[in-house]
Coordinates of C-alpha atoms and ligand atoms in Angstrom, one line a residue:
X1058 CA -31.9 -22.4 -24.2
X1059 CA -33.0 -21.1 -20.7
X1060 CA -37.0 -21.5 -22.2
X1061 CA -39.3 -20.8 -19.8
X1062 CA -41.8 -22.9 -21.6
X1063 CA -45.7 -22.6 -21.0
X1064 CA -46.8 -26.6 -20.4
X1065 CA -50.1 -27.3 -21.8
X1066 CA -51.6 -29.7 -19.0
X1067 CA -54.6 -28.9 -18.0
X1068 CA -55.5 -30.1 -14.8
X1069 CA -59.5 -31.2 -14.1
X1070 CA -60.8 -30.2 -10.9
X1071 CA -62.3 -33.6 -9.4
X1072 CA -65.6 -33.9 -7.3
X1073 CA -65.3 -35.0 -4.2
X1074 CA -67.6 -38.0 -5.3
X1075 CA -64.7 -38.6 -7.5
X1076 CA -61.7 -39.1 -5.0
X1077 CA -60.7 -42.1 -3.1
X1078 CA -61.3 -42.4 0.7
X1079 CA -57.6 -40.9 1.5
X1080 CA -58.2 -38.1 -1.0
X1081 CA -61.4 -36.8 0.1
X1082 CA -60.4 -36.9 3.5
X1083 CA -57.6 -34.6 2.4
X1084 CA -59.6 -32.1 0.4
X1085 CA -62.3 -31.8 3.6
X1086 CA -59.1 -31.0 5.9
X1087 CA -58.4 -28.1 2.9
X1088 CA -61.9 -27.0 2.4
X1089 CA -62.0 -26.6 7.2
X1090 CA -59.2 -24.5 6.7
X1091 CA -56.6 -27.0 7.9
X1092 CA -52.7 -26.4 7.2
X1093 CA -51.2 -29.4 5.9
X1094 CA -47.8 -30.3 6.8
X1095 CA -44.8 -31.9 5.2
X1096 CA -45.6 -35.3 7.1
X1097 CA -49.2 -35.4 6.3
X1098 CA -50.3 -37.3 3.9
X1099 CA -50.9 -35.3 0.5
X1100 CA -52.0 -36.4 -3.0
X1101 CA -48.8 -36.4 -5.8
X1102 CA -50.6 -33.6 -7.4
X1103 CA -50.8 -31.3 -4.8
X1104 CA -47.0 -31.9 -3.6
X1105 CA -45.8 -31.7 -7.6
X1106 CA -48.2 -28.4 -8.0
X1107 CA -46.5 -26.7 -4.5
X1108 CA -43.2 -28.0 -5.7
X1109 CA -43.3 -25.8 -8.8
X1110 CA -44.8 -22.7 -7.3
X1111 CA -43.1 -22.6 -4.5
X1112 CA -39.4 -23.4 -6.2
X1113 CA -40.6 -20.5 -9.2
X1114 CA -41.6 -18.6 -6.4
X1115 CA -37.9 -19.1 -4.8
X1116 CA -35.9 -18.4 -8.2
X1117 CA -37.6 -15.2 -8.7
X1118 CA -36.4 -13.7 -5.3
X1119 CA -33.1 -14.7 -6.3
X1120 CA -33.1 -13.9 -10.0
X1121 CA -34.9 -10.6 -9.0
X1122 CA -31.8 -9.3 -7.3
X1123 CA -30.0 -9.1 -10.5
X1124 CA -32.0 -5.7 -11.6
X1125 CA -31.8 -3.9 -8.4
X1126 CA -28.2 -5.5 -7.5
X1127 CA -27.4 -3.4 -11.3
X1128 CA -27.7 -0.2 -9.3
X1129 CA -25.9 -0.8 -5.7
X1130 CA -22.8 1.3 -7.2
X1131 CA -24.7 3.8 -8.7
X1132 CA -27.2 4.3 -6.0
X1133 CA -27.5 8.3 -5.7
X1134 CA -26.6 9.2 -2.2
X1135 CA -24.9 7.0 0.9
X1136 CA -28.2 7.0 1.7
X1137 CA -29.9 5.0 -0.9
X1138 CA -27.2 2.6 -1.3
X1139 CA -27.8 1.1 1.8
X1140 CA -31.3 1.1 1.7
X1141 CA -31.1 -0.7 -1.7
X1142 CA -28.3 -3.1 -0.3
X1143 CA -30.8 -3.7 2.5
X1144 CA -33.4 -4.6 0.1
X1145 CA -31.4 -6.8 -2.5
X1146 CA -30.0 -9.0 1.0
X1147 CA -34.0 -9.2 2.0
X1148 CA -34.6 -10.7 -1.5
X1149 CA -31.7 -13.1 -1.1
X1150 CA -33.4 -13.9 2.4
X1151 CA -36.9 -14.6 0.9
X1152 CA -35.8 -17.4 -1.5
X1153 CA -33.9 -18.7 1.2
X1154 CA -37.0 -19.0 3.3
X1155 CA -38.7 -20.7 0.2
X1156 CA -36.4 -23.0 -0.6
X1157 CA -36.4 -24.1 2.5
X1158 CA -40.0 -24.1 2.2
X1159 CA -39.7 -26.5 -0.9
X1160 CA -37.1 -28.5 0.6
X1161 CA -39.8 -29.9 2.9
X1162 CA -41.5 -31.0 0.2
X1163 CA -38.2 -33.6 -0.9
X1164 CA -36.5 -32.2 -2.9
X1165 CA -33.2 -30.4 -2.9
X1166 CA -32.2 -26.9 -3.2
X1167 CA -29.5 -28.0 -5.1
X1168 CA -32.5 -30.3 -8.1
X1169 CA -34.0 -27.1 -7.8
X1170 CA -31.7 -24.7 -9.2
X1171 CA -30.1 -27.3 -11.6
X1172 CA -33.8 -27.1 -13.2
X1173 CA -33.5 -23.9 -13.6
X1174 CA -30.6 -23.4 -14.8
X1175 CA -31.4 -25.7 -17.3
X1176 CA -34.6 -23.8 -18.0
X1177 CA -37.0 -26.6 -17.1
X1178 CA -38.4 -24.1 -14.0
X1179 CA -39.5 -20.7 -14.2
X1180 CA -38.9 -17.3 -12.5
X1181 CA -41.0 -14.6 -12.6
X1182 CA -41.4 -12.8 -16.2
X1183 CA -40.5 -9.7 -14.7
X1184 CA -36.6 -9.8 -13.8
X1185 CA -36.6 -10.4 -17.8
X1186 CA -36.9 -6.6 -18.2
X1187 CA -33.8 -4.3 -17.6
X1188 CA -33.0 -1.4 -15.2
X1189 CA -32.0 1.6 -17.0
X1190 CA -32.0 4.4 -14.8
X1191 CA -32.2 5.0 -10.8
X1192 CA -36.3 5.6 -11.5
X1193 CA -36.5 2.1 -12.4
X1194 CA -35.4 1.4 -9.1
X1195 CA -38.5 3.2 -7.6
X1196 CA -40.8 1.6 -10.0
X1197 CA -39.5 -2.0 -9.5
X1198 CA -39.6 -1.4 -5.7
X1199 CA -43.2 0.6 -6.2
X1200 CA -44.7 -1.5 -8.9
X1201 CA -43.0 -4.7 -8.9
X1202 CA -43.0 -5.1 -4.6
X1203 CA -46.3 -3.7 -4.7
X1204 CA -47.7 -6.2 -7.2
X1205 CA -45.7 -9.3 -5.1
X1206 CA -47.4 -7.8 -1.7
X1207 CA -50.8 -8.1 -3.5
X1208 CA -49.9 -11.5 -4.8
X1209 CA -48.5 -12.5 -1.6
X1210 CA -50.8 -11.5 1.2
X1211 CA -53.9 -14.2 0.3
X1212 CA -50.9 -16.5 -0.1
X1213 CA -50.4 -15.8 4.1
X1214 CA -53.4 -18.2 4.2
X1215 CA -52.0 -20.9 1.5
X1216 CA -53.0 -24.1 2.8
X1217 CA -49.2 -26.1 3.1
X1218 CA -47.9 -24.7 6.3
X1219 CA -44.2 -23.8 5.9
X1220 CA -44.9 -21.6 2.7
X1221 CA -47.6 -19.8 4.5
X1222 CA -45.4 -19.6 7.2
X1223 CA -42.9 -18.0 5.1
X1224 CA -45.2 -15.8 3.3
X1225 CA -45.9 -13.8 6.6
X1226 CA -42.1 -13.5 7.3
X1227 CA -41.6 -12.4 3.8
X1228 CA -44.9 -9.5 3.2
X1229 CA -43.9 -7.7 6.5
X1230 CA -40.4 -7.0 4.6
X1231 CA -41.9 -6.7 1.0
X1232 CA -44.2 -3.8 1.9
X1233 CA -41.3 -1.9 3.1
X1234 CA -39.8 -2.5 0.2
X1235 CA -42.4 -1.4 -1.8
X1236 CA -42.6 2.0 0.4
X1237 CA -39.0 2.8 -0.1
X1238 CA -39.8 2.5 -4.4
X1239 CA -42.6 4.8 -3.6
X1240 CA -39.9 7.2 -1.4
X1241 CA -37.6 7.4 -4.8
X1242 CA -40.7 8.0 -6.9
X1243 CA -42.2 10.7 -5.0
X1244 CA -38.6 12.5 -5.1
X1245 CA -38.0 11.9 -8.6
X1246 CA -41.9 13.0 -9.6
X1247 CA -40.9 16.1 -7.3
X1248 CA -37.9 17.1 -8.6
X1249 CA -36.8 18.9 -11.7
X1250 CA -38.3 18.1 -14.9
X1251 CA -35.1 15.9 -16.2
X1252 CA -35.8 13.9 -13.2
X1253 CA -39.7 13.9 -13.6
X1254 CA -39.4 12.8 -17.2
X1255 CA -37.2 9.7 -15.8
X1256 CA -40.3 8.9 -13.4
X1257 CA -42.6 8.7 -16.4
X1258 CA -40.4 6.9 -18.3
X1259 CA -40.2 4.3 -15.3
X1260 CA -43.8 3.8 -15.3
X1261 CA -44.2 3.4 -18.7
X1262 CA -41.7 0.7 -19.2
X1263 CA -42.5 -1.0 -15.9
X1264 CA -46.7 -0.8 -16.0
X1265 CA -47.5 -3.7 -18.3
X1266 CA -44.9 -6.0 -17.0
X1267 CA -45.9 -5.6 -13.4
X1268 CA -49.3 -6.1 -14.7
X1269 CA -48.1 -9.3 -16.3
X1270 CA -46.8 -10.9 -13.2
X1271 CA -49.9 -12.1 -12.2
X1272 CA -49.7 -14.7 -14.9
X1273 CA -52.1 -15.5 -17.9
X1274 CA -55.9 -14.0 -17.8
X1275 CA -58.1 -16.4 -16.1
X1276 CA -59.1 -18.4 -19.1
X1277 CA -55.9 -19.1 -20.0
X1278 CA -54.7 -19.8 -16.6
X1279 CA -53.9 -23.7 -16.6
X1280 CA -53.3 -24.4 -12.9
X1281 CA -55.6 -22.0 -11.3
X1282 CA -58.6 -24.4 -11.1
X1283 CA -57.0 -27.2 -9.5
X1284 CA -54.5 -24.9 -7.0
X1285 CA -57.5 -23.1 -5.4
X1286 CA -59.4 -26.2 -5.2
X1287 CA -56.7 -26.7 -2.9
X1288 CA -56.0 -23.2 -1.3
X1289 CA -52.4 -23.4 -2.7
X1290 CA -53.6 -19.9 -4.5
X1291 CA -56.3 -17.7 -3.1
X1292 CA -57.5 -15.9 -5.9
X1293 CA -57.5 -15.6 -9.4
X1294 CA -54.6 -14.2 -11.8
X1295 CA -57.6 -11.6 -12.6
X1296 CA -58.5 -10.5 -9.5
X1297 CA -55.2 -9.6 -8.3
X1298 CA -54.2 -7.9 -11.2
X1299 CA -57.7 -5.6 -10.9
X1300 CA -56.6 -5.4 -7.1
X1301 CA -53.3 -4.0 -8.2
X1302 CA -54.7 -1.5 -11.2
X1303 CA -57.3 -0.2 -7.8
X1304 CA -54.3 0.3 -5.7
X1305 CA -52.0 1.7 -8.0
X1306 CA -54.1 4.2 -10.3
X1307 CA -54.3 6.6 -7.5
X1308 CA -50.7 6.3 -6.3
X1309 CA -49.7 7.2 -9.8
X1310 CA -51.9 10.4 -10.0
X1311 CA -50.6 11.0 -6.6
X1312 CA -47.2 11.8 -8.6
X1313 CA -48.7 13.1 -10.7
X1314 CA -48.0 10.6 -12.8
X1315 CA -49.5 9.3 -16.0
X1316 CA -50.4 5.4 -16.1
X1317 CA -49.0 4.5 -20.2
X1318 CA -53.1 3.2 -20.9
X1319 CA -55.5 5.5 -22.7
X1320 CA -58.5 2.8 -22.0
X1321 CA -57.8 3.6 -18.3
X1322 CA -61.4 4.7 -16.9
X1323 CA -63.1 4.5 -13.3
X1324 CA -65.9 2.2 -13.7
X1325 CA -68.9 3.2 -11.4
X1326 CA -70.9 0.4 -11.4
X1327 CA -68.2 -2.3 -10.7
X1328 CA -66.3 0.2 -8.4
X1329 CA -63.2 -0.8 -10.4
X1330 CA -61.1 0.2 -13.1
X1331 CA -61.2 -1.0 -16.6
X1332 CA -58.2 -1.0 -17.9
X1333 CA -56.1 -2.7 -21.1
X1334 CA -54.7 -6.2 -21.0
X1335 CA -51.0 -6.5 -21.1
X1336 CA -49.8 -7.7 -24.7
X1337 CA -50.0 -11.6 -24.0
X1338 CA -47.9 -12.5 -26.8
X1339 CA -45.0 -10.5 -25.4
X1340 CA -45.8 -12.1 -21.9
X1341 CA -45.3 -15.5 -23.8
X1342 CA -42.2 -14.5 -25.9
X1343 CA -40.7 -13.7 -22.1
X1344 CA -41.7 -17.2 -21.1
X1345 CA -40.2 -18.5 -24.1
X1346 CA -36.9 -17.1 -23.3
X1347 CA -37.1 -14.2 -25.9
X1348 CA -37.7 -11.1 -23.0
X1349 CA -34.9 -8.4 -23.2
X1350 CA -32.7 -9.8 -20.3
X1351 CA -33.7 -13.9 -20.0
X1352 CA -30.1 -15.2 -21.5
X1353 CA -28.2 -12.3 -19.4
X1354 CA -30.3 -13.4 -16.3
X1355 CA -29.4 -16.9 -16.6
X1356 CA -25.4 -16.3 -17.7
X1357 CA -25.2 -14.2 -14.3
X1358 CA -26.7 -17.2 -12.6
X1359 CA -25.2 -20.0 -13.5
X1360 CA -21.8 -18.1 -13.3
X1361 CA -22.7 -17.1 -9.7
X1362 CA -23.3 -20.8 -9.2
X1363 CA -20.3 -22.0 -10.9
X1364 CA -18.2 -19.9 -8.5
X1365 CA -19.6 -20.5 -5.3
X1366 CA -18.8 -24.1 -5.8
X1367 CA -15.5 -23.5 -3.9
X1368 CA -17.6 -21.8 -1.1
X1369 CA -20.3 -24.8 -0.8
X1370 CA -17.2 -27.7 -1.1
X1371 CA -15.5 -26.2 1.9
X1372 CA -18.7 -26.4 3.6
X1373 CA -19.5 -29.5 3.2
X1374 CA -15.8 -30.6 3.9
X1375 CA -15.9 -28.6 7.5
X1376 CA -19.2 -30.8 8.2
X1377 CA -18.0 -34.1 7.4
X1378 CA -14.8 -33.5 9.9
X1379 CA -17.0 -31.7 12.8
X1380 CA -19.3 -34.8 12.8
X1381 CA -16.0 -37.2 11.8
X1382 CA -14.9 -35.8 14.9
X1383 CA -18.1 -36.3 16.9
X1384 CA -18.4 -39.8 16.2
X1385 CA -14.8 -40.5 17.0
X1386 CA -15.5 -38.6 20.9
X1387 CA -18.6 -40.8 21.4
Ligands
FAQ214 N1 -43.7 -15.3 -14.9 O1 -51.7 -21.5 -14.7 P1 -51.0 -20.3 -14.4 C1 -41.2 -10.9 -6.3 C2 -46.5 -19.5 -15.8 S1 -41.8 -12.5 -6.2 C3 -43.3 -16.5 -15.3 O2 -51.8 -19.1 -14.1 P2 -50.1 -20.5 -11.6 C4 -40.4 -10.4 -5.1 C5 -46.9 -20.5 -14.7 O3 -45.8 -20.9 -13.9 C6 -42.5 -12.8 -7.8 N2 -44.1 -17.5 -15.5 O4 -49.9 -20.6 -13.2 C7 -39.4 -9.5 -5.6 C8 -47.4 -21.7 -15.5 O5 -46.3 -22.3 -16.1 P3 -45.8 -23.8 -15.7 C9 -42.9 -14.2 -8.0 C10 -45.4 -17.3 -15.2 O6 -48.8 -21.0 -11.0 C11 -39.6 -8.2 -5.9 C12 -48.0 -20.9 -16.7 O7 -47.4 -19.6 -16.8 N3 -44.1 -14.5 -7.2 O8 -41.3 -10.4 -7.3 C13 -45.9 -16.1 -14.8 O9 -51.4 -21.0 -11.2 C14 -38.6 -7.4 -6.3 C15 -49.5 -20.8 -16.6 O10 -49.9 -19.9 -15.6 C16 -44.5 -15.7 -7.1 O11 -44.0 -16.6 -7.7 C17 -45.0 -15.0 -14.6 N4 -45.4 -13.8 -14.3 O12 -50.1 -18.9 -11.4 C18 -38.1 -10.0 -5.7 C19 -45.8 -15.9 -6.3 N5 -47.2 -16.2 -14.6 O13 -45.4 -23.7 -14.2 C20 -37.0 -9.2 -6.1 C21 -46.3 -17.3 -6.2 C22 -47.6 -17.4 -14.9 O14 -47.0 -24.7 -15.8 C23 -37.3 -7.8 -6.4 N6 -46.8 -17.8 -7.5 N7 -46.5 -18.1 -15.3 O15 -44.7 -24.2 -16.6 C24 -48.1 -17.6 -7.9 O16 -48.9 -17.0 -7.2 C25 -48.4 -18.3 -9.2 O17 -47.5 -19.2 -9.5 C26 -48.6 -17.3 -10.4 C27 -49.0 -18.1 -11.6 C28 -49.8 -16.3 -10.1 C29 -47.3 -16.5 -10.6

């Protein structure tokens, strides 16, 4: 139950010799750096493949508040509990925005999230992993924000309009968010050495599954190909997650901070980091539904699901009499 199963499709780029008239036409529009629209024209593919990404993309701003949304009562001063409360209503705001996004696309908020509540759609592999202590809370906002802002800003210039549209609402609020896990880091790194131990522990815990949610290496990667042959992704799984290890090495010695990966070396020549892949068959096991948190994740959402029906019925109900009423004044 609640798999997040890995599909084995692999889907061939085609030449543009390949493609019908309406298709090619299409892919030039993509390749002049045209946005496409929901009332263009668009190949099944392409609306199928935005579909999924977009509607994962949704379920793991929602799933993602569960984490953080663990700590609103414990937060450690007035202070941070706002902050955080801020934070976890931004997230809620963000797959909003997406579903919206997808919705455009046709098809419903509501088919969405009965997919994935009946694990036939995915949400990111990292809301799978627990928050133990308040330093998780700075390394989810550091490392898991920070790893989203590097996914997300290429995806500013995605080539379907309203989720590039939404991706420039939605980075301008993720790199605060990512700033205020870096604020509760830098305290906790600074602070006694009970506190400082928790920072460590953070980053060990949280290093490889940040570094796992930019999906499968490249030559595993099924849907890459295809979704940058049509600027629905930017780059590469790789070349974010090498983005991310650049960005975030120096941050961590910054803290003083040790990064959990003794193969972690400054490469000269590529002007890069080589570091060590995250353990794909764990990354998989997540995906399968096996993580540490998948069947908690999924029990909090379709509970919170089941009771808001109350809250949606009532909606609809006040709808249907305001434009009952309407039609009866005209
Ligand atoms: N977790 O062929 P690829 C956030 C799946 S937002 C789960 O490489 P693709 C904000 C993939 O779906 C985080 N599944 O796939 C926040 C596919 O399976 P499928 C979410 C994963 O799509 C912060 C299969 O593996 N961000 O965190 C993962 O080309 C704090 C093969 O993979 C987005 O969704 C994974 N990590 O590339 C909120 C960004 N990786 O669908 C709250 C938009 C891969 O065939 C608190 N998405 N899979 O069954 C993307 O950029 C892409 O979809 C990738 C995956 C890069 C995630």
């Amino acid at each position: 139950m609640y798999a997040q199963m890995v599909k084995t499709d692999t889907t061939k780029v085609r030449d543009l010799s390949e493609m019908s008239a309406q298709e090619r036409a299409f892919q030039e529009r993509i390749d002049r750096g045209e946005k496409i629209e929901p009332t263009d024209w668009m190949p099944d593919g392409y609306r199928k493949t935005l579909i999924r990404q977009i509607g994962q993309h949704a379920h793991s701003e929602i799933v993602g508040q569960l984490p953080e949304g663990n700590w609103i009562t414990r937060a450690p001063t007035l202070e941070r509990k706002a902050i955080l409360l801020a934070k976890v209503q931004d997230e809620a705001g963000h797959g909003l925005y997406l579903y919206c996004a997808a919705e455009t696309l046709g098809v419903s908020r509501d088919e969405l999230i009965e997919l994935l509540h009946a694990g036939k759609m995915k949400y990111s592999s990292i809301f799978n992993y627990p928050t133990l202590t308040w330093a998780d809370i700075g390394a989810v906002g550091w490392l898991v924000d920070g790893a989203a802002i590097m996914n997300q800003v290429p995806l500013q210039r995605t080539s379907f309009g309203p989720y590039s549209r939404a991706m420039i609402r939605i980075c301008k609020e993720e790199s605060f968010h990512q700033r205020q896990g870096y604020d509760i880091m830098m305290k906790m790194a600074g602070g006694n050495e009970a506190q400082r131990r928790m920072a460590q522990d953070a980053l060990d815990r949280f290093w490889y599954p940040s570094l796992m949610m930019f999906g499968p290496s490249d030559k595993e990667s099924v849907h890459s190909a295809q979704s940058m042959a049509w600027k629905i992704k930017i780059n590469t799984n790789d070349e974010l997650r090498q983005k991310f290890v650049d960005q975030t090495v120096p941050q961590a010695q910054y803290l003083g901070l040790t990064v959990p990966d003794e193969h972690l070396k400054w490469n000269e020549d590529k002007g890069s980091y080589d570091f060590s892949e995250p353990d794909w068959n764990e990354f998989f096991e997540v995906l399968k539904g096996n993580g540490p948190c998948n069947r908690e994740r999924m029990e909090a959402r379709v509970k919170a699901w089941e009771d808001g029906e109350w809250v949606r019925d009532a909606l609809m109900a006040h709808a249907d009499k305001r434009e009952a009423s309407r039609t009866a004044a005209e």
